[in-house]
Tab-separated table of C-alpha atoms in Angstrom:
chain	number	residue	atom	x	y	z
A	1	MET	CA	12.153	-34.050	-2.645
A	2	LYS	CA	11.147	-31.629	-5.349
A	3	VAL	CA	9.125	-28.441	-5.714
A	4	LEU	CA	7.311	-28.394	-9.057
A	5	SER	CA	5.559	-25.040	-8.876
A	6	LEU	CA	5.019	-22.040	-6.671
A	7	SER	CA	2.106	-19.690	-7.360
A	8	ILE	CA	0.376	-16.659	-5.887
A	9	LEU	CA	-3.269	-16.028	-6.694
A	10	HIS	CA	-5.779	-13.278	-6.100
A	11	ASN	CA	-8.571	-15.254	-4.494
A	12	PRO	CA	-11.605	-13.066	-3.760
A	13	ALA	CA	-14.550	-14.452	-1.790
A	14	SER	CA	-16.316	-15.386	-5.017
A	15	PRO	CA	-14.496	-17.488	-7.660
A	16	PRO	CA	-12.693	-17.513	-9.990
A	17	ALA	CA	-9.190	-17.113	-8.583
A	18	THR	CA	-6.758	-15.136	-10.732
A	19	LEU	CA	-3.190	-16.335	-11.122
A	20	LEU	CA	-0.963	-13.338	-10.310
A	21	VAL	CA	2.522	-14.882	-10.569
A	22	SER	CA	3.796	-18.395	-10.958
A	23	ALA	CA	7.111	-20.219	-11.268
A	24	SER	CA	7.628	-23.854	-12.132
A	25	ASP	CA	10.448	-26.354	-12.546
A	26	LEU	CA	9.423	-29.056	-15.003
A	27	SER	CA	12.946	-30.228	-15.814
A	28	SER	CA	12.181	-33.700	-14.454
A	29	PHE	CA	9.618	-34.216	-17.259
A	30	SER	CA	10.397	-34.842	-20.909
A	31	PHE	CA	10.077	-31.987	-23.370
A	32	TYR	CA	6.839	-33.402	-24.780
A	33	GLN	CA	5.214	-33.773	-21.351
A	34	ARG	CA	6.011	-30.292	-20.054
A	35	GLY	CA	3.070	-28.522	-21.715
A	36	ALA	CA	0.493	-30.966	-20.362
A	37	VAL	CA	2.098	-31.033	-16.906
A	38	GLY	CA	2.185	-27.229	-16.816
A	39	GLU	CA	-1.525	-27.048	-17.658
A	40	MET	CA	-2.319	-29.682	-15.034
A	41	LEU	CA	-0.356	-27.706	-12.424
A	42	THR	CA	-2.204	-24.484	-13.307
A	43	PHE	CA	-5.574	-26.235	-13.102
A	44	LEU	CA	-4.688	-27.922	-9.794
A	45	THR	CA	-3.389	-24.636	-8.374
A	46	ARG	CA	-6.553	-22.694	-9.280
A	47	THR	CA	-8.902	-25.443	-8.107
A	48	VAL	CA	-7.344	-25.935	-4.669
A	49	ALA	CA	-6.978	-22.163	-4.191
A	50	GLU	CA	-10.680	-21.603	-4.908
A	51	ARG	CA	-11.693	-24.394	-2.526
A	52	THR	CA	-9.586	-23.203	0.395
A	53	LYS	CA	-11.392	-20.912	2.828
A	54	GLU	CA	-9.901	-17.673	4.078
A	55	GLY	CA	-7.374	-18.165	6.890
A	56	GLN	CA	-7.051	-21.882	6.157
A	57	ARG	CA	-4.110	-24.081	5.237
A	58	GLN	CA	-4.514	-27.450	3.620
A	59	SER	CA	-2.674	-30.105	1.651
A	60	VAL	CA	-4.307	-31.911	-1.249
A	61	GLN	CA	-2.855	-35.144	-2.612
A	62	GLU	CA	-3.119	-35.641	-6.388
A	63	GLY	CA	-1.393	-38.776	-7.653
A	64	SER	CA	2.241	-38.620	-6.623
A	65	HIS	CA	2.127	-34.856	-5.977
A	66	THR	CA	0.815	-32.710	-3.161
A	67	ALA	CA	-0.582	-29.186	-3.429
A	68	HIS	CA	-0.073	-27.209	-0.216
A	69	VAL	CA	-2.359	-24.161	-0.044
A	70	TYR	CA	-2.380	-21.168	2.278
A	71	ASN	CA	-5.239	-18.669	1.956
A	72	ARG	CA	-4.006	-15.931	4.228
A	73	GLY	CA	-6.965	-13.677	3.644
A	74	GLY	CA	-7.089	-10.243	2.139
A	75	GLY	CA	-7.479	-11.865	-1.256
A	76	LEU	CA	-4.078	-13.560	-1.406
A	77	THR	CA	-3.524	-17.309	-1.657
A	78	ALA	CA	-0.263	-19.155	-2.256
A	79	VAL	CA	0.064	-22.689	-3.602
A	80	ILE	CA	3.150	-24.888	-3.739
A	81	VAL	CA	3.012	-28.194	-5.606
A	82	THR	CA	5.610	-30.718	-4.482
A	83	ASP	CA	6.259	-34.424	-4.609
A	84	GLU	CA	4.980	-36.636	-1.774
A	85	GLU	CA	8.278	-36.591	0.132
A	86	TYR	CA	8.485	-32.826	0.603
A	87	PRO	CA	7.813	-32.019	4.295
A	88	VAL	CA	4.516	-30.259	5.030
A	89	ARG	CA	6.077	-27.969	7.617
A	90	ALA	CA	8.679	-26.708	5.150
A	91	ALA	CA	6.047	-26.201	2.425
A	92	PHE	CA	3.882	-23.969	4.633
A	93	SER	CA	6.958	-22.099	5.814
A	94	VAL	CA	7.803	-21.307	2.170
A	95	LEU	CA	4.234	-20.194	1.486
A	96	THR	CA	4.269	-17.831	4.460
A	97	LYS	CA	7.582	-16.282	3.367
A	98	VAL	CA	6.422	-15.886	-0.227
A	99	LEU	CA	3.137	-14.239	0.766
A	100	ASP	CA	4.896	-11.871	3.173
A	101	GLU	CA	7.406	-10.733	0.583
A	102	PHE	CA	4.817	-10.485	-2.204
A	103	SER	CA	2.450	-8.359	-0.126
A	104	GLN	CA	5.347	-6.025	0.771
A	105	GLN	CA	6.678	-5.625	-2.787
A	106	VAL	CA	3.547	-5.723	-4.952
A	107	PRO	CA	0.791	-3.179	-4.260
A	108	GLU	CA	-2.810	-4.404	-4.203
A	109	SER	CA	-3.726	-1.957	-6.960
A	110	SER	CA	-1.687	-3.979	-9.487
A	111	TRP	CA	-3.518	-7.262	-8.770
A	112	SER	CA	-6.180	-6.382	-11.323
A	113	THR	CA	-3.597	-6.615	-14.135
A	114	PRO	CA	-1.500	-9.738	-13.478
A	115	SER	CA	0.566	-9.292	-16.650
A	116	SER	CA	2.068	-6.075	-15.208
A	117	ILE	CA	3.238	-7.754	-11.995
A	118	SER	CA	6.945	-8.390	-11.749
A	119	PHE	CA	8.021	-10.619	-8.881
A	120	PRO	CA	11.368	-12.281	-9.794
A	121	ALA	CA	11.874	-13.448	-6.203
A	122	LEU	CA	9.421	-16.284	-6.897
A	123	ASN	CA	11.912	-18.034	-9.212
A	124	THR	CA	14.601	-17.552	-6.590
A	125	TYR	CA	12.368	-19.112	-3.953
A	126	LEU	CA	11.561	-22.013	-6.273
A	127	GLN	CA	15.258	-22.811	-6.714
A	128	LYS	CA	16.309	-22.098	-3.132
A	129	TYR	CA	13.613	-24.191	-1.491
A	130	GLN	CA	14.153	-27.320	-3.559
A	131	ASP	CA	16.038	-28.254	-0.398
A	132	PRO	CA	13.406	-28.141	2.381
A	133	ARG	CA	16.073	-27.622	5.052
A	134	GLN	CA	16.502	-24.089	3.715
A	135	ALA	CA	12.856	-23.326	4.518
A	136	ASP	CA	12.552	-24.936	7.911
A	137	THR	CA	15.009	-23.975	10.645
A	138	ILE	CA	13.954	-26.856	12.869
A	139	MET	CA	14.675	-29.285	10.055
A	140	ARG	CA	18.095	-27.674	9.515
A	141	VAL	CA	18.925	-27.907	13.230
A	142	GLN	CA	17.771	-31.546	13.237
A	143	GLN	CA	20.107	-32.315	10.332
A	144	GLU	CA	23.011	-30.636	12.131
A	145	LEU	CA	22.208	-32.671	15.241
A	146	ASP	CA	22.122	-35.873	13.191
A	147	GLU	CA	25.490	-35.037	11.633
A	148	THR	CA	26.953	-34.260	15.073
A	149	LYS	CA	25.559	-37.528	16.414
A	150	ILE	CA	27.233	-39.467	13.592
A	151	VAL	CA	30.566	-37.767	14.295
A	152	LEU	CA	30.227	-38.532	18.018
A	153	HIS	CA	29.440	-42.191	17.320
A	154	LYS	CA	32.530	-42.477	15.117
A	155	THR	CA	34.648	-40.796	17.775
A	156	ILE	CA	33.345	-43.097	20.508
A	157	GLU	CA	33.954	-46.150	18.308
A	158	SER	CA	37.532	-45.070	17.618
A	159	VAL	CA	38.123	-44.430	21.346
A	160	LEU	CA	36.779	-47.886	22.172
A	161	GLN	CA	38.992	-49.449	19.501
A	162	ARG	CA	41.958	-47.544	20.905
A	163	GLY	CA	41.036	-48.788	24.374
A	164	GLU	CA	40.994	-52.384	23.102
A	165	LYS	CA	44.367	-51.859	21.453
A	166	LEU	CA	45.750	-50.415	24.705
A	167	ASP	CA	44.435	-53.436	26.650
A	168	THR	CA	46.103	-55.763	24.146
A	169	LEU	CA	49.344	-53.792	24.435
A	170	VAL	CA	49.253	-53.962	28.262
A	171	ASP	CA	48.669	-57.748	28.108
A	172	ARG	CA	51.576	-58.184	25.719
A	173	SER	CA	53.747	-56.017	27.955
A	174	ASN	CA	52.867	-58.147	30.993
A	175	ASN	CA	53.644	-61.344	29.057
A	176	LEU	CA	56.978	-59.906	27.927
A	177	SER	CA	57.782	-58.856	31.493
A	178	MET	CA	57.065	-62.361	32.807
A	179	GLN	CA	59.128	-63.961	30.041
A	180	SER	CA	62.051	-61.652	30.748
A	181	LYS	CA	61.915	-62.548	34.485
A	182	MET	CA	61.914	-66.260	33.591
A	183	PHE	CA	64.866	-65.696	31.260
A	184	TYR	CA	66.708	-63.836	34.031
A	185	LYS	CA	66.115	-66.675	36.551
A	186	THR	CA	67.151	-69.366	34.049
A	187	ALA	CA	70.256	-67.422	33.111
A	188	LYS	CA	71.150	-66.949	36.797
A	189	LYS	CA	70.803	-70.716	37.453
A	190	GLN	CA	72.935	-71.534	34.454
A	191	ASN	CA	75.645	-69.119	35.511
A	192	SER	CA	75.656	-70.266	39.184
A	193	CYS	CA	77.049	-73.724	38.419
A	194	CYS	CA	80.274	-72.375	37.003
A	195	VAL	CA	82.340	-69.901	38.889
A	196	VAL	CA	85.113	-68.197	37.022
A	197	MET	CA	88.197	-67.199	38.975
């Protein structure tokens, strides 16, 4: 699961959308591919942002990548481009968090000059949410439950194995007890024939 890019755009009712801030992680591509992939990501981001209506969320599949878009309204749209495996729920959770923080930290008056916008939290989000469990609490709780379930299964298996070992030990103890009684009876018979005075 990988997040390739995270972008925020000013998306007025009439196109074109303006890219305000963007962060990308193209480390999985070779040095020579990064430029072309970066341009493709920018194009995909702008295109899906412009085609998403106000108040709408959507996911667009392009090859082996998915662009998740959230046009919250008020002119702001966020786009996250991930691989196919990245959970949809986590992607939209990230977009909501990013838009909330951006709208709190960056005034609307600065949207007209994107080069003056400084939003370093976007790179932090890009790195932090490479793991979708960080974005989605339900997913994190589910993972903790799965881990607990595994531990419980191992514990139950070890208890059952211990129970089998205890059963074997009890059987051996009973066999030993019966053999010792037989030895006692045989020894008593042997000793009864001769009386020492």
